[in-house]
mmCIF file of C-alpha atoms and ligand atoms in Angstrom:
data_model
loop_
_atom_site.group_PDB
_atom_site.id
_atom_site.type_symbol
_atom_site.label_atom_id
_atom_site.label_comp_id
_atom_site.label_asym_id
_atom_site.label_seq_id
_atom_site.Cartn_x
_atom_site.Cartn_y
_atom_site.Cartn_z
ATOM 1 C CA MET V 1429 95.300 -81.978 65.366
ATOM 2 C CA ARG V 1430 93.420 -85.681 65.218
ATOM 3 C CA LYS V 1431 90.494 -85.726 62.372
ATOM 4 C CA ILE V 1432 88.488 -89.247 62.031
ATOM 5 C CA ILE V 1433 87.735 -89.917 58.470
ATOM 6 C CA LEU V 1434 85.071 -92.224 57.925
ATOM 7 C CA LEU V 1435 84.561 -93.189 54.062
ATOM 8 C CA GLY V 1436 83.151 -95.498 52.387
ATOM 9 C CA TYR V 1437 80.292 -96.278 49.246
ATOM 10 C CA MET V 1438 77.287 -94.188 48.655
ATOM 11 C CA GLY V 1439 74.929 -95.990 51.621
ATOM 12 C CA CYS V 1440 77.324 -97.294 53.475
ATOM 13 C CA GLY V 1441 76.100 -94.988 56.318
ATOM 14 C CA LYS V 1442 79.213 -92.269 56.873
ATOM 15 C CA SER V 1443 77.137 -89.307 57.473
ATOM 16 C CA THR V 1444 74.798 -91.144 59.332
ATOM 17 C CA ILE V 1445 77.691 -93.042 62.122
ATOM 18 C CA ALA V 1446 80.133 -89.849 61.979
ATOM 19 C CA ASN V 1447 77.018 -87.601 63.813
ATOM 20 C CA ARG V 1448 76.477 -91.352 65.678
ATOM 21 C CA LEU V 1449 80.422 -91.091 66.992
ATOM 22 C CA SER V 1450 80.003 -87.404 67.436
ATOM 23 C CA ASN V 1451 78.052 -88.042 69.633
ATOM 24 C CA SER V 1452 79.157 -90.699 71.970
ATOM 25 C CA THR V 1453 83.230 -88.884 71.850
ATOM 26 C CA ASN V 1454 82.172 -84.797 72.362
ATOM 27 C CA ILE V 1455 84.353 -84.873 68.743
ATOM 28 C CA PRO V 1456 82.878 -82.573 66.468
ATOM 29 C CA TYR V 1457 81.352 -83.935 63.737
ATOM 30 C CA ILE V 1458 81.301 -82.163 59.776
ATOM 31 C CA ASP V 1459 80.533 -83.788 56.710
ATOM 32 C CA LEU V 1460 82.054 -82.885 53.476
ATOM 33 C CA ASP V 1461 79.042 -82.825 51.563
ATOM 34 C CA LYS V 1462 77.167 -80.298 53.768
ATOM 35 C CA MET V 1463 80.058 -77.966 53.750
ATOM 36 C CA ILE V 1464 80.581 -78.126 50.643
ATOM 37 C CA GLU V 1465 76.671 -77.154 50.080
ATOM 38 C CA GLU V 1466 76.578 -74.151 52.299
ATOM 39 C CA ARG V 1467 79.775 -73.084 50.622
ATOM 40 C CA VAL V 1468 78.308 -72.420 46.945
ATOM 41 C CA ASN V 1469 74.684 -72.229 48.650
ATOM 42 C CA LEU V 1470 73.231 -75.599 46.001
ATOM 43 C CA SER V 1471 72.395 -79.018 47.083
ATOM 44 C CA ILE V 1472 74.896 -81.232 45.868
ATOM 45 C CA LYS V 1473 71.855 -82.403 43.238
ATOM 46 C CA GLU V 1474 72.082 -78.498 42.392
ATOM 47 C CA ILE V 1475 75.804 -78.580 41.817
ATOM 48 C CA PHE V 1476 75.708 -81.415 39.372
ATOM 49 C CA GLU V 1477 73.213 -80.588 37.476
ATOM 50 C CA GLN V 1478 74.537 -76.275 37.506
ATOM 51 C CA ARG V 1479 78.085 -76.634 37.616
ATOM 52 C CA GLY V 1480 78.917 -80.290 36.638
ATOM 53 C CA GLU V 1481 81.003 -83.150 38.356
ATOM 54 C CA ILE V 1482 84.367 -81.385 37.503
ATOM 55 C CA TYR V 1483 83.579 -78.661 39.402
ATOM 56 C CA PHE V 1484 82.145 -80.656 42.511
ATOM 57 C CA ARG V 1485 85.117 -82.686 42.665
ATOM 58 C CA LYS V 1486 87.809 -79.650 42.968
ATOM 59 C CA LEU V 1487 85.693 -77.973 45.079
ATOM 60 C CA GLU V 1488 84.951 -81.192 47.008
ATOM 61 C CA ARG V 1489 89.429 -81.593 46.862
ATOM 62 C CA ASP V 1490 89.451 -77.641 47.941
ATOM 63 C CA VAL V 1491 87.226 -78.126 50.946
ATOM 64 C CA PHE V 1492 88.904 -81.729 51.874
ATOM 65 C CA ILE V 1493 92.312 -80.038 52.256
ATOM 66 C CA GLU V 1494 90.710 -77.085 54.230
ATOM 67 C CA LEU V 1495 89.126 -79.396 57.086
ATOM 68 C CA LEU V 1496 92.250 -82.221 56.981
ATOM 69 C CA ASN V 1497 93.992 -78.686 57.900
ATOM 70 C CA ALA V 1498 91.704 -76.993 60.824
ATOM 71 C CA PRO V 1499 93.079 -76.534 63.676
ATOM 72 C CA GLU V 1500 90.497 -78.966 65.980
ATOM 73 C CA ASN V 1501 89.516 -82.334 66.563
ATOM 74 C CA LEU V 1502 87.010 -83.176 63.797
ATOM 75 C CA ILE V 1503 85.035 -86.552 62.618
ATOM 76 C CA ILE V 1504 84.766 -86.258 59.204
ATOM 77 C CA GLY V 1505 82.517 -88.258 56.744
ATOM 78 C CA LEU V 1506 83.179 -87.796 53.025
ATOM 79 C CA GLY V 1507 81.510 -88.388 50.095
ATOM 80 C CA GLY V 1508 81.550 -91.737 48.406
ATOM 81 C CA GLY V 1509 83.971 -90.555 45.997
ATOM 82 C CA THR V 1510 86.309 -88.404 47.292
ATOM 83 C CA PRO V 1511 89.393 -90.600 48.272
ATOM 84 C CA CYS V 1512 88.672 -91.457 44.341
ATOM 85 C CA TYR V 1513 89.320 -88.298 42.771
ATOM 86 C CA ALA V 1514 92.654 -85.809 42.310
ATOM 87 C CA ASN V 1515 94.589 -88.099 44.652
ATOM 88 C CA ASN V 1516 92.891 -87.681 47.476
ATOM 89 C CA HIS V 1517 93.362 -90.938 49.261
ATOM 90 C CA GLU V 1518 97.195 -89.933 49.030
ATOM 91 C CA LEU V 1519 95.752 -86.794 51.578
ATOM 92 C CA LEU V 1520 94.570 -90.211 54.179
ATOM 93 C CA LYS V 1521 97.944 -90.909 54.947
ATOM 94 C CA GLY V 1522 98.733 -87.419 56.204
ATOM 95 C CA GLU V 1523 99.969 -87.225 59.946
ATOM 96 C CA ASN V 1524 97.688 -87.719 63.071
ATOM 97 C CA ILE V 1525 94.418 -89.130 60.200
ATOM 98 C CA LEU V 1526 92.838 -92.281 61.146
ATOM 99 C CA SER V 1527 90.734 -93.653 58.161
ATOM 100 C CA ILE V 1528 87.891 -96.203 57.945
ATOM 101 C CA TYR V 1529 86.045 -98.008 55.615
ATOM 102 C CA LEU V 1530 82.740 -98.323 56.077
ATOM 103 C CA LYS V 1531 82.555 -101.503 53.954
ATOM 104 C CA ALA V 1532 79.178 -102.731 52.510
ATOM 105 C CA SER V 1533 78.574 -105.646 49.695
ATOM 106 C CA VAL V 1534 76.154 -105.048 46.431
ATOM 107 C CA GLU V 1535 73.313 -106.439 48.248
ATOM 108 C CA THR V 1536 73.808 -103.892 51.949
ATOM 109 C CA LEU V 1537 74.198 -100.897 49.703
ATOM 110 C CA PHE V 1538 71.619 -101.995 46.661
ATOM 111 C CA GLU V 1539 68.535 -101.936 49.629
ATOM 112 C CA ARG V 1540 70.041 -98.313 51.271
ATOM 113 C CA LEU V 1541 70.542 -96.820 48.003
ATOM 114 C CA ILE V 1542 67.097 -97.898 46.131
ATOM 115 C CA SER V 1543 64.755 -95.797 48.894
ATOM 116 C CA ASN V 1544 67.845 -92.934 49.127
ATOM 117 C CA LYS V 1545 68.790 -92.198 45.659
ATOM 118 C CA SER V 1546 67.095 -88.865 44.562
ATOM 119 C CA LYS V 1547 69.661 -86.766 46.095
ATOM 120 C CA ARG V 1548 72.635 -88.693 44.628
ATOM 121 C CA PRO V 1549 73.063 -87.443 41.131
ATOM 122 C CA ILE V 1550 75.296 -90.678 40.147
ATOM 123 C CA ILE V 1551 72.249 -93.064 40.372
ATOM 124 C CA ALA V 1552 69.303 -90.755 40.720
ATOM 125 C CA ASP V 1553 68.395 -91.878 37.123
ATOM 126 C CA LYS V 1554 68.815 -95.507 37.468
ATOM 127 C CA ASN V 1555 65.802 -97.992 37.705
ATOM 128 C CA ASP V 1556 66.080 -100.774 40.457
ATOM 129 C CA GLU V 1557 67.961 -103.561 37.539
ATOM 130 C CA GLU V 1558 70.622 -100.760 36.524
ATOM 131 C CA MET V 1559 71.429 -99.925 40.376
ATOM 132 C CA LYS V 1560 72.208 -103.668 41.392
ATOM 133 C CA GLU V 1561 74.658 -103.693 38.082
ATOM 134 C CA PHE V 1562 75.949 -100.013 38.377
ATOM 135 C CA ILE V 1563 76.942 -100.620 42.783
ATOM 136 C CA ALA V 1564 78.861 -103.618 41.293
ATOM 137 C CA ILE V 1565 80.770 -102.367 38.779
ATOM 138 C CA HIS V 1566 81.409 -98.990 40.371
ATOM 139 C CA LEU V 1567 81.998 -100.407 44.172
ATOM 140 C CA PHE V 1568 84.632 -102.916 42.145
ATOM 141 C CA GLU V 1569 85.998 -99.780 40.438
ATOM 142 C CA ARG V 1570 86.050 -97.808 43.747
ATOM 143 C CA SER V 1571 87.827 -100.274 46.181
ATOM 144 C CA PHE V 1572 91.036 -99.681 45.343
ATOM 145 C CA TYR V 1573 90.648 -96.300 46.848
ATOM 146 C CA TYR V 1574 88.611 -97.568 50.132
ATOM 147 C CA ASN V 1575 91.386 -99.458 50.565
ATOM 148 C CA GLN V 1576 93.757 -97.160 51.550
ATOM 149 C CA ALA V 1577 91.634 -96.468 54.782
ATOM 150 C CA GLN V 1578 93.714 -97.490 57.713
ATOM 151 C CA TYR V 1579 91.166 -99.787 59.208
ATOM 152 C CA LYS V 1580 87.814 -101.644 57.561
ATOM 153 C CA VAL V 1581 84.714 -101.987 59.555
ATOM 154 C CA ASN V 1582 82.187 -104.376 58.350
ATOM 155 C CA ILE V 1583 78.593 -102.841 58.178
ATOM 156 C CA ASP V 1584 76.880 -105.997 56.711
ATOM 157 C CA GLY V 1585 73.919 -106.721 59.045
ATOM 158 C CA ARG V 1586 74.934 -104.559 61.959
ATOM 159 C CA THR V 1587 72.381 -101.473 63.325
ATOM 160 C CA LYS V 1588 73.802 -98.276 63.650
ATOM 161 C CA ASP V 1589 74.319 -98.694 66.802
ATOM 162 C CA GLU V 1590 76.942 -101.457 66.348
ATOM 163 C CA THR V 1591 78.891 -100.229 63.697
ATOM 164 C CA THR V 1592 78.972 -96.741 66.315
ATOM 165 C CA GLN V 1593 80.189 -99.388 69.187
ATOM 166 C CA ASP V 1594 82.471 -100.736 66.593
ATOM 167 C CA ILE V 1595 84.678 -97.822 65.152
ATOM 168 C CA LEU V 1596 84.838 -96.855 68.900
ATOM 169 C CA ALA V 1597 86.153 -99.880 69.692
ATOM 170 C CA ILE V 1598 89.245 -99.164 67.157
ATOM 171 C CA LEU V 1599 89.299 -95.551 68.292
ATOM 172 C CA ALA V 1600 89.947 -96.929 72.568
HETATM 173 N N1 ADP N 404 73.923 -99.507 60.477
HETATM 174 C C1 ADP N 404 72.820 -99.136 59.369
HETATM 175 N N2 ADP N 404 71.688 -99.487 59.421
HETATM 176 C C2 ADP N 404 70.354 -99.227 59.119
HETATM 177 N N3 ADP N 404 70.449 -98.421 57.682
HETATM 178 C C3 ADP N 404 71.211 -97.133 58.084
HETATM 179 C C4 ADP N 404 72.744 -97.712 58.916
HETATM 180 N N4 ADP N 404 73.239 -96.349 58.665
HETATM 181 C C5 ADP N 404 72.916 -95.708 58.118
HETATM 182 N N5 ADP N 404 71.237 -96.202 57.696
HETATM 183 C C6 ADP N 404 70.819 -95.490 56.198
HETATM 184 O O1 ADP N 404 71.089 -95.173 55.249
HETATM 185 C C7 ADP N 404 71.144 -94.601 54.674
HETATM 186 C C8 ADP N 404 72.153 -93.735 54.025
HETATM 187 O O2 ADP N 404 73.034 -93.607 55.389
HETATM 188 P P1 ADP N 404 74.071 -91.904 54.911
HETATM 189 O O3 ADP N 404 74.231 -92.028 56.336
HETATM 190 O O4 ADP N 404 73.230 -91.485 54.444
HETATM 191 O O5 ADP N 404 74.775 -92.935 53.838
HETATM 192 P P2 ADP N 404 76.323 -92.122 53.306
HETATM 193 O O6 ADP N 404 76.886 -90.287 54.017
HETATM 194 O O7 ADP N 404 77.938 -92.857 53.509
HETATM 195 O O8 ADP N 404 76.010 -91.750 51.790
HETATM 196 C C9 ADP N 404 70.146 -93.856 56.011
HETATM 197 O O9 ADP N 404 69.098 -93.671 55.047
HETATM 198 C C10 ADP N 404 70.776 -93.782 56.619
HETATM 199 O O10 ADP N 404 69.681 -93.980 58.301
HETATM 200 O O1 S3P N 405 79.529 -91.530 45.442
HETATM 201 C C1 S3P N 405 79.756 -90.367 45.200
HETATM 202 O O2 S3P N 405 80.496 -89.805 43.778
HETATM 203 C C2 S3P N 405 79.248 -89.340 45.504
HETATM 204 C C3 S3P N 405 78.353 -89.351 47.013
HETATM 205 C C4 S3P N 405 77.901 -88.431 47.859
HETATM 206 O O3 S3P N 405 78.040 -88.652 49.060
HETATM 207 P P1 S3P N 405 77.208 -89.748 50.066
HETATM 208 O O4 S3P N 405 78.313 -91.006 50.010
HETATM 209 O O5 S3P N 405 77.333 -89.537 51.314
HETATM 210 O O6 S3P N 405 76.051 -90.280 49.181
HETATM 211 C C5 S3P N 405 78.072 -87.284 46.664
HETATM 212 O O7 S3P N 405 79.040 -86.434 47.688
HETATM 213 C C6 S3P N 405 78.054 -87.154 45.462
HETATM 214 O O8 S3P N 405 76.448 -87.397 45.410
HETATM 215 C C7 S3P N 405 78.857 -87.679 45.002
HETATM 216 MG MG1 MG N 406 76.798 -88.627 53.047
#
């Protein structure tokens, strides 16, 4: 069955837009991070703190593979790092997978993430100045993986509705 996958850097809107797309298409939506949290009954922050990032990345890959093999159509919002570890980007090439990169500038991501960092362990302890530089470098490093997506949607200056419409146009 078909899987519609949203990927991109933290704060680009994967979770938010996947939810809206689901409302518009009636295709069920699953947030990979949420599924991981439910699986171990810990928040992402707690998983990083108590079990470490390597444990998180292994679990992330396992749950991602499970979702790709699920028998139903699904919209899947990945975590920002999902395609960047353990060759997960190769999984995007599978049959019946439509992958969309929500592409955002460093400025857009910075604006969104400064007020939204506490639940994101990778950036939680950074001050504003450190954060801008970190996002710029990290996004550059990860872009190779994000660019493996079949489609790219630029989200700078777009509202949630406009981005949802841009994606619906791809699905049409
Ligand atoms: N198109 C948009 N315009 C403005 N704010 C947005 C938009 N999309 C998402 N946001 C906001 O950005 C923040 C991060 O979104 P989220 O969906 O959690 O991103 P991700 O899952 O990619 O990390 C949220 O507060 C959300 O409301
Ligand atoms: O970029 C990353 O490595 C991560 C992004 C997060 O997801 P969001 O992109 O939804 O914030 C979450 O999976 C975890 O904190 C690690
Ligand atoms: Mg998310």
